[in-house]
Coordinates of C-alpha atoms in Angstrom, one line a residue:
Chain A
M26 CA 0.1 0.2 -0.1
I27 CA 3.0 2.5 0.9
F28 CA 4.3 2.0 -3.0
K29 CA 0.6 2.5 -4.2
I30 CA 0.3 5.5 -2.4
A31 CA 3.8 6.5 -3.3
F32 CA 3.4 5.9 -6.5
K33 CA -0.1 7.6 -7.1
N34 CA 1.0 10.7 -5.2
I35 CA 3.8 11.5 -7.3
W36 CA 0.6 12.3 -10.4
R37 CA -1.4 14.4 -8.1
N38 CA 0.7 17.6 -9.7
K39 CA 1.5 16.2 -13.4
L40 CA 2.9 19.1 -14.5
R41 CA 5.6 19.2 -11.4
S42 CA 6.4 15.6 -11.7
W43 CA 6.8 15.9 -15.6
T44 CA 9.1 19.0 -14.9
V45 CA 11.6 17.4 -12.6
I46 CA 11.1 13.9 -14.4
I47 CA 12.1 15.7 -17.8
A48 CA 15.0 17.7 -16.1
I49 CA 16.4 14.5 -14.4
A50 CA 16.1 13.0 -18.3
L51 CA 17.8 16.0 -19.8
G52 CA 20.7 16.1 -16.7
I53 CA 21.5 12.0 -17.7
F54 CA 21.3 13.0 -21.8
G55 CA 23.7 15.7 -21.3
G56 CA 26.1 14.0 -19.3
L57 CA 26.2 11.2 -21.4
A58 CA 26.1 13.5 -24.4
V59 CA 29.2 15.3 -22.8
I60 CA 30.5 12.0 -21.8
S61 CA 30.2 10.3 -25.3
T62 CA 31.4 13.2 -27.6
A63 CA 34.4 13.4 -25.5
T64 CA 35.1 9.9 -25.4
G65 CA 34.9 10.2 -29.4
L66 CA 37.0 13.2 -29.5
S67 CA 39.8 11.8 -27.4
D68 CA 39.2 8.1 -29.2
M69 CA 39.8 9.9 -32.5
R70 CA 42.8 12.0 -31.6
Q71 CA 44.1 8.6 -30.3
R72 CA 43.3 6.7 -33.5
N73 CA 44.2 9.9 -35.8
A74 CA 47.9 10.1 -33.8
I75 CA 48.7 6.3 -34.0
K76 CA 47.4 6.3 -37.4
T77 CA 49.3 9.5 -39.4
Y78 CA 52.8 9.6 -37.4
V79 CA 52.7 7.6 -33.8
S80 CA 51.9 4.2 -34.5
H81 CA 52.1 1.6 -32.2
V82 CA 55.7 0.6 -31.7
Q83 CA 58.5 2.5 -32.3
I84 CA 62.2 1.6 -32.6
H85 CA 64.8 3.9 -32.1
D86 CA 68.5 3.4 -31.3
S87 CA 68.9 4.5 -27.9
N88 CA 71.0 7.5 -28.6
Y89 CA 68.8 9.1 -31.4
L90 CA 66.1 9.8 -29.0
K91 CA 68.3 11.9 -26.9
Y92 CA 70.5 13.7 -29.5
S93 CA 68.5 13.0 -33.0
G94 CA 72.3 12.3 -34.1
L95 CA 72.2 11.5 -37.9
K96 CA 74.4 8.7 -37.0
D97 CA 72.5 6.9 -34.5
L98 CA 71.1 4.4 -37.0
I99 CA 69.3 1.4 -35.9
A100 CA 72.0 -1.5 -35.7
S101 CA 71.0 -4.8 -36.9
E102 CA 68.1 -3.1 -38.8
E103 CA 67.7 -6.0 -41.4
K104 CA 67.3 -8.7 -38.5
V105 CA 64.9 -6.6 -37.0
M106 CA 63.1 -5.9 -39.9
S107 CA 62.7 -9.7 -40.5
Y108 CA 61.8 -10.5 -37.1
I109 CA 59.1 -7.8 -36.9
Q110 CA 57.7 -9.0 -40.5
E111 CA 57.6 -12.6 -39.5
S112 CA 55.6 -11.7 -36.6
D113 CA 51.7 -12.6 -37.6
Q114 CA 50.3 -10.2 -35.1
V115 CA 52.1 -7.4 -37.3
E116 CA 50.0 -5.1 -39.6
G117 CA 52.5 -3.3 -41.4
V118 CA 56.1 -2.2 -40.6
S119 CA 58.3 0.9 -42.3
A120 CA 61.7 2.0 -41.8
R121 CA 62.5 5.9 -41.7
L122 CA 65.8 7.5 -42.1
R123 CA 64.6 11.1 -40.9
I124 CA 66.9 14.0 -41.1
E125 CA 65.9 17.7 -39.8
S126 CA 66.4 19.6 -42.8
F127 CA 66.5 23.4 -43.8
I128 CA 63.9 23.4 -46.9
Q129 CA 63.4 26.3 -48.9
S130 CA 61.5 27.1 -52.5
A131 CA 61.4 30.7 -54.5
G132 CA 58.4 31.5 -52.4
G133 CA 59.8 31.1 -48.8
T134 CA 62.1 29.2 -46.1
S135 CA 60.7 26.5 -42.8
G136 CA 62.3 23.8 -41.0
V137 CA 61.2 20.6 -41.5
V138 CA 61.8 17.0 -40.8
L139 CA 62.6 15.1 -44.2
N140 CA 61.0 11.5 -43.6
G141 CA 63.1 8.9 -46.0
I142 CA 60.5 6.2 -46.9
D143 CA 59.4 3.0 -48.4
P144 CA 56.2 4.2 -50.0
E145 CA 54.6 0.6 -50.2
A146 CA 55.8 -0.6 -46.6
E147 CA 54.9 2.9 -44.8
K148 CA 51.2 2.6 -46.7
Q149 CA 51.0 0.0 -44.2
V150 CA 51.6 1.7 -41.2
T151 CA 50.6 5.4 -41.7
N152 CA 47.5 7.1 -43.8
I153 CA 49.5 9.5 -45.3
A154 CA 49.3 8.0 -48.8
E155 CA 45.1 8.6 -48.2
M156 CA 45.8 11.9 -47.1
L157 CA 47.2 13.3 -50.7
Q158 CA 45.1 15.8 -53.4
E159 CA 46.1 13.7 -56.3
G160 CA 47.0 10.4 -55.6
N161 CA 51.1 10.7 -56.7
Y162 CA 52.4 8.8 -53.7
L163 CA 56.1 9.2 -54.6
A164 CA 55.6 7.3 -57.9
D165 CA 55.1 9.5 -60.7
F166 CA 58.1 11.2 -61.8
K167 CA 60.9 12.0 -63.7
R168 CA 64.3 13.6 -63.4
K169 CA 64.5 15.2 -60.1
P170 CA 63.4 13.0 -56.9
P171 CA 59.8 13.3 -55.3
I172 CA 58.8 15.0 -52.2
L173 CA 55.8 15.4 -50.6
I174 CA 54.5 17.9 -48.7
S175 CA 51.6 19.3 -46.1
K176 CA 49.3 21.7 -47.7
K177 CA 50.2 23.9 -44.9
L178 CA 54.0 23.5 -45.6
S179 CA 53.1 24.5 -49.5
T180 CA 51.6 27.7 -48.3
K181 CA 54.6 28.7 -46.1
L182 CA 56.8 27.9 -48.9
N183 CA 54.2 29.2 -51.4
A184 CA 54.9 26.1 -53.4
K185 CA 52.6 24.0 -55.6
I186 CA 52.8 20.7 -56.9
K187 CA 55.5 20.6 -59.7
T188 CA 57.5 23.4 -57.8
T189 CA 61.3 22.4 -57.1
I190 CA 62.2 23.1 -53.7
Q191 CA 65.7 22.7 -51.9
C192 CA 66.3 20.6 -48.4
S193 CA 69.8 21.6 -46.8
F194 CA 71.3 20.1 -43.9
T195 CA 74.4 19.2 -42.6
D196 CA 75.5 15.7 -43.2
I197 CA 77.0 13.1 -41.1
N198 CA 80.6 14.5 -41.3
G199 CA 79.6 18.1 -40.5
Q200 CA 79.4 19.0 -44.4
P201 CA 76.8 21.0 -45.7
A202 CA 74.6 18.4 -48.2
T203 CA 71.4 19.6 -50.4
G204 CA 68.9 17.7 -52.0
V205 CA 66.7 19.3 -54.8
F206 CA 63.3 17.5 -54.9
K207 CA 60.1 18.0 -57.2
V208 CA 56.7 18.3 -55.2
V209 CA 54.4 15.6 -56.6
D210 CA 51.5 15.7 -54.2
I211 CA 50.4 17.9 -51.5
F212 CA 48.7 16.3 -48.2
T213 CA 46.5 17.2 -45.4
T214 CA 46.4 15.2 -42.2
S215 CA 44.1 16.2 -39.3
N216 CA 46.8 17.5 -37.1
S217 CA 48.5 20.9 -39.0
M218 CA 51.3 21.0 -36.4
Y219 CA 52.5 17.8 -37.7
D220 CA 51.9 18.7 -41.2
E221 CA 54.1 22.1 -41.0
M222 CA 56.9 20.1 -39.6
N223 CA 57.1 17.0 -41.9
A224 CA 58.1 16.2 -45.1
F225 CA 58.2 12.6 -47.2
V226 CA 61.0 11.1 -49.8
R227 CA 61.7 7.9 -50.8
L228 CA 64.5 6.6 -48.6
E229 CA 66.7 5.3 -51.1
D230 CA 66.5 9.2 -52.5
L231 CA 67.4 10.2 -48.8
Q232 CA 70.1 7.5 -48.4
S233 CA 71.8 8.8 -51.7
I234 CA 71.9 12.3 -50.4
S235 CA 73.0 11.8 -46.7
R236 CA 75.3 8.7 -47.9
L237 CA 73.6 7.6 -44.6
Y238 CA 72.6 3.7 -45.6
G239 CA 70.2 2.8 -42.8
S240 CA 67.2 3.9 -40.9
H241 CA 66.6 6.2 -37.4
E242 CA 63.3 4.7 -36.8
I243 CA 61.3 1.7 -37.4
A244 CA 57.2 2.0 -36.8
L245 CA 54.8 -0.7 -37.3
T246 CA 51.0 -0.9 -36.1
L247 CA 49.8 -4.8 -34.7
K248 CA 46.5 -6.2 -35.9
D249 CA 45.4 -5.9 -32.3
E250 CA 45.9 -2.6 -30.4
E251 CA 45.4 -5.0 -27.3
L252 CA 48.2 -6.7 -27.9
V253 CA 50.6 -3.5 -27.7
E254 CA 52.7 -3.7 -24.4
Q255 CA 52.8 -7.4 -25.3
Y256 CA 54.6 -7.5 -28.3
R257 CA 56.7 -4.4 -27.1
E258 CA 58.3 -6.6 -24.1
E259 CA 58.8 -9.2 -26.9
L260 CA 60.8 -6.9 -28.8
M261 CA 62.6 -5.5 -25.9
A262 CA 63.7 -9.0 -24.9
K263 CA 64.5 -10.3 -28.1
F264 CA 66.4 -6.6 -29.2
P265 CA 67.7 -5.3 -25.8
G266 CA 69.9 -2.5 -26.8
L267 CA 67.5 -0.7 -28.9
H268 CA 64.8 1.9 -27.4
I269 CA 61.4 0.6 -28.0
A270 CA 58.4 2.2 -27.3
S271 CA 54.7 1.9 -27.5
W272 CA 52.3 4.7 -28.5
R273 CA 51.6 5.7 -24.8
G274 CA 55.8 6.3 -24.5
I275 CA 56.0 7.9 -27.1
A276 CA 52.8 10.3 -27.1
P277 CA 52.3 10.5 -23.7
E278 CA 49.9 13.4 -23.9
L279 CA 47.4 11.1 -25.4
G280 CA 47.4 9.1 -22.6
Y281 CA 47.5 12.5 -20.4
A282 CA 44.3 13.4 -22.7
D283 CA 42.4 10.0 -21.5
K284 CA 43.1 10.6 -17.8
M285 CA 42.1 14.3 -18.1
M286 CA 39.1 13.1 -20.1
D287 CA 38.4 11.0 -17.1
L288 CA 38.4 13.8 -14.4
V289 CA 36.5 16.4 -17.2
M290 CA 33.7 13.2 -16.9
T291 CA 34.0 13.1 -13.1
I292 CA 33.4 16.3 -12.7
F293 CA 30.2 16.7 -15.3
L294 CA 28.9 13.5 -13.3
V295 CA 29.0 15.1 -9.9
I296 CA 27.4 18.3 -11.7
I297 CA 24.6 16.8 -12.7
M298 CA 24.4 14.5 -10.1
L299 CA 24.1 17.8 -7.7
A300 CA 21.4 19.6 -10.1
L301 CA 19.4 16.4 -9.9
A302 CA 19.8 16.5 -6.2
F303 CA 18.5 20.0 -6.1
G304 CA 15.7 19.5 -8.0
I305 CA 14.4 16.5 -5.9
V306 CA 15.1 18.3 -2.7
N307 CA 12.9 20.9 -4.1
T308 CA 10.2 19.1 -5.4
M309 CA 9.9 16.9 -2.9
L310 CA 10.1 19.5 0.0
M311 CA 7.1 21.6 -1.9
A312 CA 4.9 18.0 -1.9
V313 CA 5.8 17.7 1.8
L314 CA 5.1 21.3 2.6
E315 CA 1.7 21.1 0.6
R316 CA 0.7 17.8 2.4
K317 CA 1.2 18.6 6.0
K318 CA -2.4 18.1 7.0
E319 CA -2.8 14.9 4.9
L320 CA 0.5 13.8 6.3
G321 CA -0.6 14.8 10.2
M322 CA -3.7 12.8 9.4
L323 CA -1.4 9.6 8.5
I324 CA 0.3 10.0 11.1
S325 CA -2.9 10.9 13.7
V326 CA -4.6 7.6 12.2
G327 CA -1.9 5.3 13.3
M328 CA 0.4 5.3 10.4
N329 CA 3.9 5.3 11.9
K330 CA 6.8 7.8 11.1
R331 CA 8.7 5.1 9.7
K332 CA 6.2 4.3 6.8
V333 CA 5.6 8.6 6.5
F334 CA 9.9 8.2 5.7
W335 CA 9.7 5.5 3.3
M336 CA 6.5 6.8 2.0
I337 CA 8.4 9.8 0.8
V338 CA 11.7 8.1 -0.5
W339 CA 9.9 5.7 -2.5
E340 CA 7.9 9.1 -4.3
S341 CA 11.4 10.1 -5.0
I342 CA 12.5 6.9 -5.5
F343 CA 9.7 6.3 -8.5
L344 CA 10.5 9.8 -10.0
A345 CA 14.1 8.6 -10.7
L346 CA 12.9 5.2 -11.8
I347 CA 10.7 7.2 -14.4
A348 CA 13.1 9.9 -15.5
G349 CA 16.4 7.4 -15.1
P350 CA 15.7 4.9 -17.7
L351 CA 13.7 7.6 -20.3
G352 CA 16.9 9.9 -19.8
I353 CA 19.4 6.7 -21.1
V354 CA 17.7 5.1 -23.4
T355 CA 17.3 8.6 -24.9
S356 CA 20.7 9.3 -24.5
Y357 CA 21.6 5.7 -26.3
L358 CA 19.4 6.3 -29.5
A359 CA 21.3 9.5 -29.8
I360 CA 24.5 8.1 -29.4
Q361 CA 24.0 5.3 -31.7
F362 CA 22.9 7.6 -34.5
F363 CA 25.5 10.2 -33.9
G364 CA 27.7 7.5 -33.5
K365 CA 27.0 5.9 -36.8
Y366 CA 26.6 9.4 -39.0
G367 CA 28.7 11.5 -36.9
I368 CA 28.4 15.2 -35.7
D369 CA 29.1 18.1 -38.2
L370 CA 31.5 20.5 -36.8
S371 CA 32.9 21.8 -39.9
F372 CA 32.7 25.3 -39.1
A373 CA 35.1 24.6 -36.6
A374 CA 37.7 22.7 -38.8
A375 CA 40.7 24.6 -38.7
G376 CA 40.5 24.8 -34.9
L377 CA 40.0 20.8 -34.7
R378 CA 42.8 20.0 -37.2
S379 CA 45.4 22.3 -35.0
V380 CA 44.7 19.7 -32.1
G381 CA 44.7 16.6 -34.4
L382 CA 40.7 16.3 -35.0
E383 CA 38.7 15.9 -37.9
S384 CA 35.4 17.6 -38.0
I385 CA 33.5 15.1 -38.2
I386 CA 32.9 13.4 -34.6
Y387 CA 31.5 10.0 -33.5
P388 CA 30.2 9.9 -30.4
T389 CA 30.9 6.6 -28.3
I390 CA 30.4 5.6 -25.2
D391 CA 31.8 2.6 -22.8
S392 CA 28.7 0.4 -21.5
Y393 CA 30.1 0.9 -18.1
Y394 CA 28.9 4.5 -17.8
Y395 CA 25.2 3.9 -18.2
I396 CA 25.0 1.4 -15.4
V397 CA 26.9 3.9 -13.3
I398 CA 24.8 6.6 -14.0
S399 CA 21.7 4.5 -13.4
V400 CA 23.2 3.6 -9.8
L401 CA 24.0 7.1 -9.2
V402 CA 20.5 8.8 -10.1
I403 CA 19.1 6.0 -7.7
I404 CA 21.3 6.7 -4.8
T405 CA 21.0 10.8 -5.8
A406 CA 17.2 10.3 -5.4
I407 CA 17.3 8.4 -2.5
L408 CA 19.9 10.6 -0.7
S409 CA 18.5 14.1 -2.0
C410 CA 15.0 13.3 0.0
I411 CA 15.9 12.4 2.9
Y412 CA 15.8 15.9 3.9
P413 CA 12.0 16.1 2.9
A414 CA 11.6 13.1 4.5
L415 CA 13.0 14.4 7.6
K416 CA 10.6 17.5 7.5
A417 CA 7.7 15.1 7.5
L418 CA 8.7 13.3 10.4
K419 CA 8.7 16.7 12.4
L420 CA 5.4 17.4 11.8
N421 CA 3.1 17.5 14.9
P422 CA 0.0 15.9 13.7
A423 CA -2.7 17.8 16.2
E424 CA -0.7 21.4 15.6
T425 CA -1.0 20.0 11.4
L426 CA -4.4 19.3 11.3
R427 CA -5.2 22.5 13.2
T428 CA -3.0 24.8 11.2
A429 CA -2.5 23.3 7.7
Chain B
M12 CA -13.0 3.4 29.9
I13 CA -11.8 7.1 29.2
K14 CA -10.5 9.0 32.6
V15 CA -9.4 12.3 32.2
T16 CA -8.2 13.5 35.8
D17 CA -7.1 17.0 36.3
I18 CA -5.9 18.1 32.9
H19 CA -4.1 21.2 32.3
K20 CA -2.8 22.3 28.7
T21 CA -0.6 25.4 27.8
Y22 CA 0.5 26.7 25.0
D23 CA 3.8 28.4 25.2
D24 CA 5.3 30.3 22.2
G25 CA 7.8 32.1 24.0
K26 CA 5.9 35.2 24.2
V27 CA 2.4 34.2 24.9
Q28 CA 1.2 31.5 27.4
V29 CA -2.0 30.2 26.5
H30 CA -4.0 27.9 28.6
A31 CA -6.7 25.6 27.2
L32 CA -7.2 23.5 29.5
R33 CA -7.6 24.1 33.5
G34 CA -7.9 21.4 35.6
V35 CA -10.0 18.9 33.1
D36 CA -11.7 15.7 34.8
V37 CA -13.8 13.5 32.7
E38 CA -15.3 10.0 32.2
I39 CA -16.1 8.4 29.2
K40 CA -17.9 5.0 29.3
E41 CA -18.3 2.4 26.9
G42 CA -21.1 2.5 24.2
E43 CA -21.7 6.3 24.8
F44 CA -22.6 9.5 22.4
T45 CA -20.7 12.2 23.8
A46 CA -20.7 15.8 22.7
I47 CA -18.0 18.3 24.2
V48 CA -19.2 21.2 22.9
G49 CA -18.7 25.2 23.7
P50 CA -17.3 28.2 21.8
S51 CA -14.2 28.5 19.9
G52 CA -11.2 28.8 21.6
S53 CA -12.8 27.0 24.8
G54 CA -10.5 24.0 24.7
K55 CA -13.1 21.4 23.5
T56 CA -10.8 20.2 20.5
T57 CA -7.6 20.4 22.5
L58 CA -9.5 18.2 25.0
L59 CA -10.0 15.7 22.2
N60 CA -6.5 15.8 21.2
V61 CA -5.5 15.2 24.5
I62 CA -8.1 12.3 25.0
G63 CA -7.1 10.8 21.6
G64 CA -3.3 11.1 22.4
L65 CA -2.5 13.8 19.6
D66 CA -1.4 16.0 22.0
T67 CA 0.2 15.6 25.6
P68 CA -1.3 17.5 29.0
T69 CA 1.0 20.0 30.5
Q70 CA 0.0 18.1 33.9
G71 CA -2.7 15.4 34.7
S72 CA -3.6 11.7 33.5
V73 CA -5.2 10.4 30.5
S74 CA -6.0 6.9 30.9
V75 CA -7.6 5.1 28.1
S76 CA -8.6 1.3 28.1
G77 CA -6.4 1.1 31.8
I78 CA -3.6 2.7 29.7
D79 CA -2.1 5.9 30.9
I80 CA -1.4 7.2 27.4
A81 CA 1.1 10.2 28.5
K82 CA 3.7 7.5 29.7
L83 CA 3.6 6.1 25.9
S84 CA 6.5 6.9 24.1
E85 CA 6.0 8.7 20.5
N86 CA 5.9 5.5 18.5
E87 CA 3.8 3.9 21.2
L88 CA 1.3 6.6 21.2
I89 CA 0.9 6.3 17.2
D90 CA 0.4 2.2 17.4
F91 CA -2.3 2.8 20.2
R92 CA -3.8 4.9 18.5
L93 CA -3.9 3.2 15.0
N94 CA -5.3 0.3 17.5
H95 CA -7.9 1.9 20.2
I96 CA -8.7 4.8 18.5
G97 CA -11.0 5.9 15.5
F98 CA -10.6 9.7 14.0
V99 CA -13.2 11.6 12.1
F100 CA -11.7 15.1 11.4
Q101 CA -14.0 17.8 10.5
S102 CA -12.7 18.3 6.6
Y103 CA -12.7 14.7 6.4
N104 CA -9.1 13.9 5.2
L105 CA -9.0 11.2 3.1
I106 CA -6.3 10.0 1.2
P107 CA -7.3 11.8 -2.1
V108 CA -5.0 8.9 -4.6
L109 CA -7.3 6.3 -3.2
T110 CA -10.6 5.3 -3.8
A111 CA -13.3 4.9 -0.9
K112 CA -12.5 0.9 -0.4
E113 CA -9.1 2.0 -0.3
N114 CA -9.5 4.4 2.3
V115 CA -11.4 2.2 4.6
E116 CA -9.0 -0.9 4.0
F117 CA -5.6 1.7 4.6
L118 CA -5.8 1.1 8.5
M119 CA -6.3 -2.2 8.5
L120 CA -3.2 -3.2 6.0
L121 CA -1.3 -0.8 9.0
Q122 CA -2.8 -3.4 11.3
K123 CA -1.6 -6.4 9.0
R124 CA -4.8 -7.8 8.7
D125 CA -5.1 -10.7 6.3
E126 CA -6.8 -9.9 2.7
A127 CA -10.3 -11.8 3.2
E128 CA -10.7 -10.1 6.6
R129 CA -9.9 -6.3 5.2
N130 CA -12.8 -7.3 2.2
E131 CA -15.4 -8.4 4.3
R132 CA -14.9 -5.8 7.0
T133 CA -14.4 -3.1 4.1
T134 CA -17.9 -4.3 2.6
K135 CA -19.9 -4.3 5.3
L136 CA -18.7 -1.0 6.8
L137 CA -19.4 0.8 3.6
K138 CA -22.7 -1.1 3.4
A139 CA -23.2 0.6 6.8
V140 CA -22.6 4.2 5.9
G141 CA -24.6 3.9 3.0
L142 CA -21.7 3.7 0.1
E143 CA -21.7 0.2 -1.3
D144 CA -22.3 1.5 -4.7
Q145 CA -19.0 4.2 -4.2
I146 CA -16.6 1.6 -3.4
N147 CA -14.3 2.7 -6.4
K148 CA -14.6 6.3 -6.1
K149 CA -12.0 9.0 -5.0
P150 CA -12.7 11.4 -2.7
N151 CA -12.9 13.9 -5.4
E152 CA -15.7 12.0 -7.3
M153 CA -17.8 12.2 -3.9
S154 CA -20.2 15.0 -2.5
G155 CA -18.7 16.3 1.1
G156 CA -21.5 14.4 3.1
Q157 CA -19.9 10.7 1.1
Q158 CA -16.3 11.7 2.0
Q159 CA -17.3 12.3 6.0
R160 CA -19.2 8.5 5.5
V161 CA -16.2 7.1 3.9
A162 CA -14.2 8.5 7.3
V163 CA -16.5 6.9 9.7
A164 CA -16.2 3.8 7.8
R165 CA -12.3 4.3 8.3
A166 CA -12.1 5.6 11.6
L167 CA -14.5 1.8 12.3
A168 CA -12.2 0.0 9.8
S169 CA -9.5 -0.7 13.0
K170 CA -12.0 -1.8 15.5
P171 CA -11.6 0.5 17.6
D172 CA -12.5 1.0 21.4
F173 CA -14.2 4.7 20.3
V174 CA -14.3 7.2 17.5
L175 CA -13.1 10.8 18.5
A176 CA -15.0 13.3 15.7
D177 CA -13.7 16.7 15.5
E178 CA -16.7 19.0 14.5
P179 CA -17.6 16.5 12.0
T180 CA -20.6 17.9 10.8
A181 CA -18.8 22.0 10.4
N182 CA -18.9 21.2 6.7
L183 CA -21.9 19.3 5.5
D184 CA -25.3 21.0 5.2
S185 CA -28.6 19.8 6.7
K186 CA -29.3 16.6 4.8
S187 CA -25.7 15.5 5.0
T188 CA -25.5 15.8 8.7
A189 CA -29.0 14.6 9.2
N190 CA -27.8 11.1 7.1
L191 CA -24.4 11.1 9.2
L192 CA -26.0 11.6 12.6
D193 CA -27.9 8.4 11.9
I194 CA -25.6 6.4 10.6
M195 CA -23.6 7.2 13.9
L196 CA -26.3 7.1 16.1
K197 CA -27.4 3.8 14.4
L198 CA -23.8 2.2 14.8
N199 CA -24.0 3.5 18.6
E200 CA -27.3 1.8 19.4
E201 CA -26.5 -1.4 17.3
E202 CA -23.2 -2.3 17.9
N203 CA -22.7 -0.4 21.0
I204 CA -19.4 1.8 19.6
T205 CA -18.6 4.7 21.3
F206 CA -18.3 8.1 19.6
V207 CA -17.3 11.0 21.2
F208 CA -17.6 14.6 19.2
S209 CA -16.3 18.2 19.6
T210 CA -19.0 20.6 18.4
H211 CA -21.1 23.3 18.3
D212 CA -23.6 22.7 16.1
Q213 CA -27.0 22.3 17.4
R214 CA -28.0 19.5 15.1
V215 CA -25.5 17.1 17.0
I216 CA -26.0 18.7 20.4
D217 CA -29.6 18.1 19.9
R218 CA -29.3 14.2 19.2
A219 CA -26.4 13.8 21.5
K220 CA -26.6 11.5 24.8
R221 CA -24.3 13.1 26.6
V222 CA -23.4 17.1 26.6
I223 CA -20.1 18.3 28.3
T224 CA -19.7 22.2 27.8
V225 CA -16.2 23.5 28.0
E226 CA -15.7 26.9 28.5
D227 CA -12.1 28.6 29.1
G228 CA -10.8 25.6 29.6
K229 CA -12.7 24.4 32.3
I230 CA -15.8 21.9 32.0
L231 CA -19.1 24.1 32.7
S232 CA -21.5 21.6 32.5
D233 CA -22.0 17.7 32.4
V234 CA -25.5 16.9 31.1
T235 CA -26.4 13.1 30.3
K236 CA -29.9 13.1 28.6

């Protein structure tokens, strides 16, 4: 009977109850929308970073990362490469020669890292080949060796496809070395900072100019991202002299972003629950004050205060039980829809690219958040109706019947 | 059955002291049909509240069915009211979200009576107050007189030792008042149910078997017809 009265009581003022239910549902929807969008952004940033420049695992000579010395090539490169290529877990592996260079055209100059790559091997590891304007991936050229530069760098250098540009650097003997290349295509990744700092040439061309016949970096991607750390440990055990790092070690800011996202989500959840709590306290307090006479009557005729307390608690639990699923189902449908079709943020594309993001966001959320939100909504509903319920217990039946 | 001895009740809000009852002694026996009358502010509702355990006296003792209710804790008092006293209020005070049947059944549910007994007694009581055809109506679908009859049925549902009614006819028209009094007198005479009213309604006073007049917190007269 207590349940029945409590449930019927919440419909006595339909407008107020629905206002609270919708407010709670919107709170849940807002929270889950923010969490899923933030997770989608974080995942995209991580995915883009891995696919564009970080890859899953990178191998360097131990000194290379400290000094970026030209001479710090990977020892036993062939042995390492063949070991990796034989592994079933590996999706792609690419050896790179990386030289910091001064790049200039008739229209401008800049500093850049020249990446000497095997185009076909690189295609298995990064997605540069998919980000070209005309699809000439260091393949179609005549006399001058080809180079890929980014849209951002081409603007800075005032260079177009077929523009000749010159790259200068100091070779291993401290002597100036120069290479002349022809721009064969222009790429654009989702990270404008990376674009500005990198250019791609064929490995054999760069080896020939620098007379460095090896590579500074081996990058690889795995078929199963979950096995990254395990495979890295396997490589470390096999090649103890080399510096082998997973994407978390190479780009720790991606991991920090994850942690920051967790913190932001926690703060959002706290804000949502506080808003929910205030909504329920307000509603239930009004419901108690409006019904003082009725509650006084219930106590007068013999309903003990424990039952009165639980009747009010159940009223707010019912509100939460209606609002919670409503908010969660709406959120689920919206996240599924936008997770499939994306949220188009083209109007902010430039800003998003500067932090490594694309302009279409695909929200995603761990199902665990639905459970967390459901449990938190129920707990908050119970906690926040305690004050109004205690207020009801303090009613003096004779006084409420006389004055209410 | 009800023995009130030297009852005093003083309300003190920190600024003003109001002496609502000033040494009241009264005894009400089983089967009585008693009206406590007096003008507004005379203390009749306070006396009724003290007898019903809704208010505690500042001084004196109240014994109901041999139990000194002034010594009961708050929870014991609530249980005592549930099992020993039926209440009828001036403005009916039914539970608005429940039907007539559910309102009558409510106290029996609190008493944890079984379903068969609840159904039988609810039907019997609603028939006794002439509302057997209104059992599924909610209070807002009934007239004031009908609501007050449901309130009487509810008051009797818990099988109380007596029924306290605080100005039960104050909001009723003449016909409903006569109807309600007929029902209560019938229950009093046929089933020996004790009724104690506070009222200043002459129609109730005329039909009461005993009239206790209260004024300025004291009993002015006590007349048994």
